[in-house]
Coordinates of C-alpha atoms and ligand atoms in Angstrom, one line a residue:
M1 CA 103.4 125.3 116.3
S2 CA 104.7 124.5 112.8
I3 CA 103.2 126.0 109.6
Y4 CA 100.8 123.5 108.0
S5 CA 99.9 123.0 104.4
F6 CA 96.9 121.4 102.7
S7 CA 98.8 118.4 101.5
Q8 CA 100.1 117.9 105.1
T9 CA 96.6 117.8 106.6
Q10 CA 95.4 115.6 103.8
T11 CA 98.1 113.1 104.5
F12 CA 97.0 113.0 108.1
L13 CA 93.3 112.6 107.2
Q14 CA 94.2 109.8 104.8
C15 CA 96.5 108.0 107.3
P16 CA 97.9 109.3 110.6
R17 CA 100.8 106.7 110.5
K18 CA 101.9 107.9 107.0
Y19 CA 101.8 111.4 108.5
Q20 CA 104.1 110.3 111.3
Y21 CA 106.6 108.7 109.0
K22 CA 106.7 111.7 106.7
Y23 CA 106.4 114.7 108.9
V24 CA 107.3 113.7 112.4
D25 CA 110.0 111.0 111.8
K26 CA 110.9 112.8 108.6
I27 CA 111.8 109.6 106.8
Q28 CA 113.0 110.4 103.3
E29 CA 110.7 109.3 100.5
K30 CA 112.4 107.7 97.6
E31 CA 114.2 110.2 95.4
F32 CA 111.8 112.5 93.6
E33 CA 111.2 111.3 90.0
S34 CA 109.7 113.5 87.4
S35 CA 107.0 112.0 85.2
P36 CA 105.1 113.0 82.0
D37 CA 102.0 113.8 84.1
L38 CA 104.0 116.2 86.3
I39 CA 105.7 117.8 83.4
L40 CA 102.4 118.3 81.6
G41 CA 100.7 119.8 84.7
H42 CA 103.7 122.1 85.3
S43 CA 104.0 123.2 81.6
V44 CA 100.3 124.0 81.4
H45 CA 100.5 126.0 84.7
A46 CA 103.6 127.9 83.5
T47 CA 102.0 128.7 80.2
L48 CA 98.8 130.1 81.8
E49 CA 101.0 132.0 84.3
W50 CA 102.9 133.6 81.4
L51 CA 99.6 134.4 79.6
Y52 CA 98.2 136.3 82.7
N53 CA 101.5 138.0 83.4
Q54 CA 101.3 139.4 79.8
I55 CA 97.7 140.4 80.3
N56 CA 98.7 142.2 83.5
V57 CA 101.0 144.4 81.5
F58 CA 98.3 145.1 79.0
T59 CA 99.5 142.8 76.2
I60 CA 97.2 140.1 74.9
P61 CA 99.2 137.3 73.4
S62 CA 97.8 135.5 70.4
K63 CA 96.7 131.9 70.6
D64 CA 99.8 130.9 68.5
D65 CA 102.1 132.7 70.9
L66 CA 100.5 130.7 73.7
L67 CA 100.9 127.4 72.0
I68 CA 104.6 128.2 71.2
K69 CA 105.1 129.1 74.9
F70 CA 103.6 125.7 75.9
K71 CA 105.8 123.8 73.5
D72 CA 109.0 125.6 74.6
Q73 CA 108.1 125.0 78.2
W74 CA 107.4 121.3 77.6
D75 CA 110.6 120.8 75.6
S76 CA 112.8 122.4 78.2
E77 CA 111.2 120.5 81.1
V78 CA 111.5 117.2 79.2
K79 CA 115.1 118.0 78.4
E80 CA 115.9 118.7 82.1
A81 CA 114.1 115.6 83.3
T82 CA 115.8 113.2 80.8
K83 CA 119.3 114.4 81.5
E84 CA 120.0 111.3 83.6
K85 CA 117.3 108.8 82.8
E86 CA 114.3 108.1 80.6
L87 CA 110.8 109.2 81.5
Q88 CA 108.5 106.4 82.6
L89 CA 105.4 106.2 80.4
K90 CA 102.3 104.4 81.6
W91 CA 99.6 102.4 79.9
Q92 CA 101.1 102.5 76.5
Q93 CA 101.0 106.3 76.2
T94 CA 103.6 108.2 74.2
L95 CA 105.1 111.6 74.8
E96 CA 103.1 112.8 71.8
D97 CA 99.9 111.9 73.6
Y98 CA 100.9 114.3 76.4
I99 CA 101.9 117.1 74.0
R100 CA 98.5 116.7 72.3
R101 CA 96.7 117.0 75.6
G102 CA 98.7 120.1 76.6
I103 CA 97.9 121.8 73.3
H104 CA 94.3 120.9 73.6
Y105 CA 94.0 122.3 77.2
V106 CA 95.8 125.6 76.3
A107 CA 94.0 126.2 73.0
N108 CA 90.5 125.4 74.5
Y109 CA 91.2 127.6 77.5
Y110 CA 92.3 130.5 75.1
D111 CA 89.2 130.1 73.0
K112 CA 86.9 130.1 76.0
Y113 CA 88.3 133.1 77.8
S114 CA 89.7 135.4 75.1
P115 CA 89.8 138.4 74.6
F116 CA 90.6 138.8 78.3
A117 CA 89.7 142.5 78.1
W118 CA 87.8 142.8 81.4
I119 CA 90.2 140.9 83.6
S120 CA 92.2 142.3 86.5
V121 CA 94.9 139.9 87.8
V122 CA 95.9 140.4 91.4
A123 CA 98.5 137.7 91.5
T124 CA 99.7 134.6 89.7
E125 CA 101.4 131.5 91.3
A126 CA 101.1 133.3 94.7
S127 CA 102.4 131.9 97.9
I128 CA 100.3 132.8 101.0
I129 CA 100.7 132.3 104.7
F130 CA 97.7 132.9 107.0
D131 CA 96.2 132.2 110.4
L132 CA 93.7 129.4 110.5
N133 CA 92.1 130.6 113.7
P134 CA 92.7 134.4 113.8
P135 CA 92.0 136.0 117.2
P136 CA 88.6 137.7 117.4
S137 CA 90.0 141.2 117.2
G138 CA 93.1 143.3 117.4
S139 CA 96.7 142.0 117.2
P140 CA 97.6 138.8 118.8
S141 CA 99.6 139.0 122.1
F142 CA 102.8 137.0 122.5
Q143 CA 100.9 134.6 124.7
E144 CA 98.3 134.0 122.0
K145 CA 101.0 133.3 119.5
E146 CA 102.5 130.8 121.8
N147 CA 99.2 129.2 122.4
K148 CA 98.5 125.9 120.8
N149 CA 95.4 127.3 119.1
W150 CA 97.4 129.7 117.1
I151 CA 97.6 127.9 113.7
K152 CA 99.6 129.0 110.7
F153 CA 98.7 127.7 107.3
R154 CA 100.4 128.1 103.9
G155 CA 99.1 127.7 100.4
F156 CA 99.7 128.3 96.8
I157 CA 97.2 130.1 94.5
D158 CA 97.4 129.5 90.8
R159 CA 95.8 132.9 90.0
L160 CA 93.9 135.5 91.9
D161 CA 91.6 137.8 89.9
K162 CA 89.4 140.8 90.7
E163 CA 86.1 141.1 89.0
W164 CA 84.4 144.2 90.1
E165 CA 83.8 143.7 93.8
T166 CA 84.6 140.0 93.8
F167 CA 88.0 138.3 94.3
I168 CA 88.3 135.0 92.5
I169 CA 90.8 132.2 93.4
N170 CA 91.5 130.1 90.3
D171 CA 93.0 126.7 90.3
Y172 CA 93.9 124.6 87.1
K173 CA 93.6 120.9 87.1
T174 CA 95.0 118.8 84.3
N175 CA 94.0 115.3 85.5
K176 CA 92.2 112.9 83.2
N177 CA 89.8 111.9 86.0
L178 CA 87.0 114.1 87.0
P179 CA 86.5 113.9 90.7
P180 CA 82.9 113.1 91.7
E181 CA 80.8 116.0 93.0
S182 CA 80.9 114.6 96.5
K183 CA 84.7 114.9 96.6
E184 CA 85.2 118.1 98.5
E185 CA 89.0 118.2 98.9
Y186 CA 89.8 120.7 96.1
R187 CA 86.9 123.0 97.1
E188 CA 87.9 122.9 100.8
Q189 CA 91.5 123.7 99.8
L190 CA 90.3 126.8 97.9
T191 CA 88.0 127.8 100.7
L192 CA 90.9 127.8 103.1
Y193 CA 92.9 129.9 100.7
G194 CA 89.9 132.2 100.7
L195 CA 90.7 132.8 104.4
G196 CA 94.2 133.8 103.4
V197 CA 92.8 136.2 100.7
Q198 CA 90.4 137.7 103.3
Q199 CA 93.2 138.3 105.7
N200 CA 95.3 140.0 103.1
Y201 CA 92.8 141.9 100.9
A202 CA 89.6 142.2 102.9
K203 CA 89.0 145.9 102.2
Y204 CA 89.2 145.5 98.4
F205 CA 86.3 143.1 97.9
K206 CA 82.8 142.2 99.0
T207 CA 82.7 138.5 98.0
I208 CA 85.2 135.8 97.2
K209 CA 84.7 132.9 94.8
A210 CA 86.7 129.8 94.0
R211 CA 87.0 128.5 90.5
L212 CA 88.3 125.1 89.6
H213 CA 89.2 124.8 85.9
Y214 CA 89.1 121.1 84.9
L215 CA 91.0 121.6 81.6
H216 CA 90.7 118.0 80.3
F217 CA 86.9 118.3 80.4
D218 CA 86.6 122.0 79.5
L219 CA 84.7 122.4 82.7
M220 CA 84.7 125.2 85.3
D221 CA 83.4 124.6 88.8
E222 CA 82.6 127.8 90.6
R223 CA 81.3 128.4 94.1
E224 CA 81.1 131.4 96.4
I225 CA 83.1 131.2 99.6
T226 CA 80.4 132.4 102.0
P227 CA 81.2 133.2 105.7
E228 CA 79.3 130.0 106.8
L229 CA 81.4 127.9 104.4
L230 CA 84.6 129.5 105.6
T231 CA 83.6 128.8 109.3
T232 CA 82.8 125.2 108.6
V233 CA 85.9 124.4 106.6
T234 CA 88.3 126.4 108.8
K235 CA 86.9 124.5 111.9
K236 CA 87.4 121.2 110.2
Y237 CA 91.1 121.9 109.4
A238 CA 91.8 123.7 112.7
D239 CA 90.4 120.7 114.6
T240 CA 92.6 118.3 112.4
I241 CA 95.7 120.3 113.2
V242 CA 94.9 120.4 117.0
D243 CA 94.5 116.6 116.7
I244 CA 97.9 116.3 114.9
E245 CA 99.6 118.5 117.6
D246 CA 97.9 116.4 120.3
K247 CA 99.3 113.2 118.8
K248 CA 102.7 114.7 118.3
F249 CA 102.8 115.6 122.0
H250 CA 101.9 112.0 123.1
Y251 CA 104.3 110.6 120.5
N252 CA 107.1 112.7 121.9
M253 CA 106.1 111.6 125.4
G254 CA 106.7 108.0 124.4
N255 CA 103.4 106.7 123.0
K256 CA 104.8 105.5 119.7
K257 CA 101.5 104.0 118.6
C258 CA 99.3 107.1 118.8
F259 CA 99.5 107.8 115.0
E260 CA 97.5 104.8 114.1
P261 CA 97.7 103.3 110.6
K262 CA 94.5 103.7 108.5
E263 CA 94.1 101.3 105.6
N264 CA 93.0 103.2 102.4
N265 CA 92.9 103.0 98.6
Y266 CA 96.3 104.5 98.3
C267 CA 98.2 102.0 100.5
K268 CA 99.5 100.1 97.5
Y269 CA 101.3 103.3 96.4
C270 CA 102.5 104.2 99.9
E271 CA 106.3 104.8 100.1
Y272 CA 106.3 103.6 103.7
Y273 CA 104.5 100.3 103.3
S274 CA 107.7 98.4 104.3
L275 CA 107.6 100.1 107.7
C276 CA 103.8 100.0 108.2
P277 CA 102.4 97.2 110.4
L278 CA 99.4 96.9 108.1
R279 CA 101.5 96.2 105.0
A280 CA 105.1 95.3 105.8
H281 CA 104.5 91.6 105.9
L282 CA 103.7 91.6 102.2
K283 CA 107.4 91.8 101.6
F284 CA 108.5 89.3 104.3
D285 CA 110.0 85.9 103.4
D286 CA 107.9 83.0 104.5
E287 CA 108.9 81.8 108.0
V288 CA 108.5 78.4 109.7
V289 CA 106.8 78.5 113.1
G290 CA 105.2 76.0 115.6
G291 CA 108.3 73.9 116.6
E292 CA 109.0 70.3 115.7
L293 CA 105.5 69.0 116.4
W294 CA 103.5 71.2 114.0
E295 CA 106.0 72.8 111.7
K296 CA 104.2 75.2 109.4
T297 CA 105.0 78.3 107.5
V298 CA 103.3 81.6 108.5
K299 CA 101.8 82.0 105.0
W300 CA 100.3 78.5 105.1
L301 CA 98.8 79.3 108.5
V302 CA 97.2 82.5 107.2
D303 CA 95.6 80.7 104.3
E304 CA 94.5 77.9 106.6
Y305 CA 93.0 80.3 109.2
V306 CA 91.0 82.1 106.6
A307 CA 89.8 78.8 105.0
L308 CA 88.7 77.5 108.5
S309 CA 86.9 80.8 109.3
Q310 CA 85.0 80.6 106.0
Q311 CA 84.1 77.0 106.7
E312 CA 83.0 78.0 110.2
S313 CA 80.6 80.7 109.0
Q314 CA 79.3 78.5 106.1
A315 CA 78.7 75.7 108.7
K316 CA 76.8 78.1 110.9
N317 CA 74.5 79.1 108.1
D318 CA 74.0 75.5 107.0
K319 CA 73.2 74.5 110.6
E320 CA 70.6 77.2 110.9
L321 CA 69.0 76.1 107.6
I322 CA 69.0 72.4 108.7
K323 CA 67.4 73.4 112.0
I324 CA 64.5 75.1 110.3
L325 CA 63.8 72.0 108.2
L326 CA 64.1 69.6 111.1
V327 CA 61.8 71.7 113.4
E328 CA 59.2 71.8 110.6
Y329 CA 59.4 68.0 110.2
L330 CA 59.2 67.5 114.0
E331 CA 56.2 69.7 114.3
K332 CA 54.5 68.2 111.3
N333 CA 54.8 64.7 112.7
N334 CA 54.3 65.6 116.3
L335 CA 57.7 64.1 117.3
L336 CA 60.3 65.0 120.0
K337 CA 63.2 63.0 118.8
L338 CA 64.8 62.1 115.4
F339 CA 67.3 59.2 114.7
W340 CA 69.7 58.2 112.0
N341 CA 72.3 55.5 112.3
T342 CA 74.6 56.6 115.2
H343 CA 73.1 60.0 115.8
K344 CA 69.9 61.3 117.3
I345 CA 68.4 64.8 117.8
S346 CA 66.2 65.7 120.8
A347 CA 63.8 68.6 120.4
S348 CA 62.8 70.2 123.7
P349 CA 60.2 73.0 123.4
A350 CA 61.7 76.4 124.4
E351 CA 60.1 79.8 124.8
S352 CA 61.6 83.2 124.6
I353 CA 60.4 86.7 125.1
S354 CA 61.1 89.9 123.2
I355 CA 60.9 93.4 124.6
I356 CA 58.4 95.7 123.1
D357 CA 58.6 98.9 125.3
K358 CA 62.0 99.1 127.0
D359 CA 61.3 102.2 129.1
A360 CA 57.9 101.0 130.3
L361 CA 59.4 97.6 131.1
K362 CA 62.1 99.2 133.3
K363 CA 59.4 101.1 135.2
V364 CA 57.5 97.8 135.9
L365 CA 60.7 96.1 137.0
L366 CA 61.5 99.0 139.3
E367 CA 58.1 99.0 140.9
I368 CA 58.4 95.3 141.7
W369 CA 62.0 95.6 143.0
V370 CA 63.6 93.3 140.4
L371 CA 65.3 95.9 138.1
D372 CA 68.8 95.1 139.3
E373 CA 68.3 91.4 138.8
A374 CA 66.9 91.8 135.4
M375 CA 69.4 94.3 134.1
E376 CA 72.9 93.0 133.4
V377 CA 75.8 95.2 132.6
D378 CA 76.8 94.5 129.0
R379 CA 80.6 94.3 128.6
F380 CA 80.4 94.9 124.8
K381 CA 78.4 98.0 125.3
L382 CA 80.8 99.2 128.0
Q383 CA 83.8 98.6 125.6
K384 CA 81.9 100.6 122.9
L385 CA 81.4 103.6 125.3
I386 CA 85.1 103.6 126.2
K387 CA 86.1 103.3 122.6
E388 CA 83.9 106.3 121.7
H389 CA 85.3 108.2 124.7
T390 CA 81.9 108.6 126.4
L391 CA 83.5 106.7 129.4
S392 CA 87.1 106.4 130.5
L393 CA 88.8 103.6 132.3
E394 CA 89.8 106.1 135.0
Q395 CA 86.1 106.9 135.7
L396 CA 85.4 103.2 136.2
G397 CA 88.3 102.8 138.7
D398 CA 88.8 99.3 140.1
T399 CA 85.4 98.0 138.9
V400 CA 86.9 96.8 135.6
Q401 CA 90.2 95.4 134.3
K402 CA 91.7 96.0 131.0
N403 CA 92.8 92.8 129.1
S404 CA 94.8 92.7 125.9
N405 CA 94.0 90.2 123.2
R406 CA 93.8 90.1 119.4
T407 CA 90.9 89.5 117.0
L408 CA 92.0 87.9 113.8
R409 CA 89.9 88.5 110.7
G410 CA 90.5 86.9 107.3
G411 CA 90.1 88.7 103.9
N412 CA 91.5 89.1 100.4
I413 CA 94.6 91.1 99.6
T414 CA 93.8 94.4 97.9
Ligands
SF4_501 S1 100.6 101.6 103.9 FE1 98.6 102.5 104.2 S2 98.2 102.3 106.4 FE2 100.4 102.0 106.1 S3 101.3 104.0 106.4 FE3 100.9 103.8 104.2 S4 98.9 104.7 103.9 FE4 99.1 104.3 106.1

């Protein structure tokens, strides 16, 4: 089994097909391009790494030293990135805006945490590899390592501290958007790294905490990585990796559709959209189809189909409304037929029943020997059970037949 990373599993969770293009087919993304955002993030990380490396050898740099370090780092990264082409700036921002942000992050951080006297730094910018599902006890046998359930994971910790009997995993964020509290990805990432820390340093601490430093907002989000949390998050990612391995197996056996495309908010930035069946047509030229009798372009047909579907559902609603009004009129005037010019409407009284107690009803039907006649197997419910893997086609044998067709749904382009 390969070594997995957090971004790899996130790609799969976001869209299995993107994962396939990137990690299974290994299709090259467009050439890596640096950007002011990346340079800012990297320069701030490098500056804070330098700060804590100094602290670790018992030197406390001054705030001015730290700001000089940031500026030097920024200048050298910009110089490197602009050797061949200009940096792309977005939304009318200037490089000065980025420098100002960096200075603000570093200066605020320094003010908040100086004089750093109590801190004990275990590692900065540390790369870790760990087992996502370690064996219950003892060393793993060769067989266990070969086993599909033996999952290796790798990660990168910005800084690992020791505060008395607690180890703290720190992560710096320089984005201008504060993720909503419900967004768990970052916390899950640090929780997984907590597992790596536990496997490497267990005897030196009693508790582990994760701290996310949102530098743009001067906010620190801390949470303890409890054994329960560790179990839940580890299980989620171990299950995801087993799912990936399972799909890889089927893909290699010839099922080229098993990594299904999953539309999401990031599709418009996806490097693989021109390969993806959900997005590729956006870049197609318009084509004529339908032969000589009904020659139309595909794009015209798409618009027409959506327009007709919308008219169809509007007509259905209007028809229901008209029915209510006409039934009211018929009843009020005690009539059974209505006429206008060439059309007429007949109203025959109809009755229907609704079920109040399904289980009791079944008992009654069984007692009077008509249960089979009254119960009909619902094909849509059957399809749902198969889709949810509660039932398999194999279990149903020759009693059903699988048919292929397509459902077309109209919508707006996002
Ligand atoms: S365009 Fe969207 S659905 Fe298609 S591969 Fe990319 S992320 Fe997945």
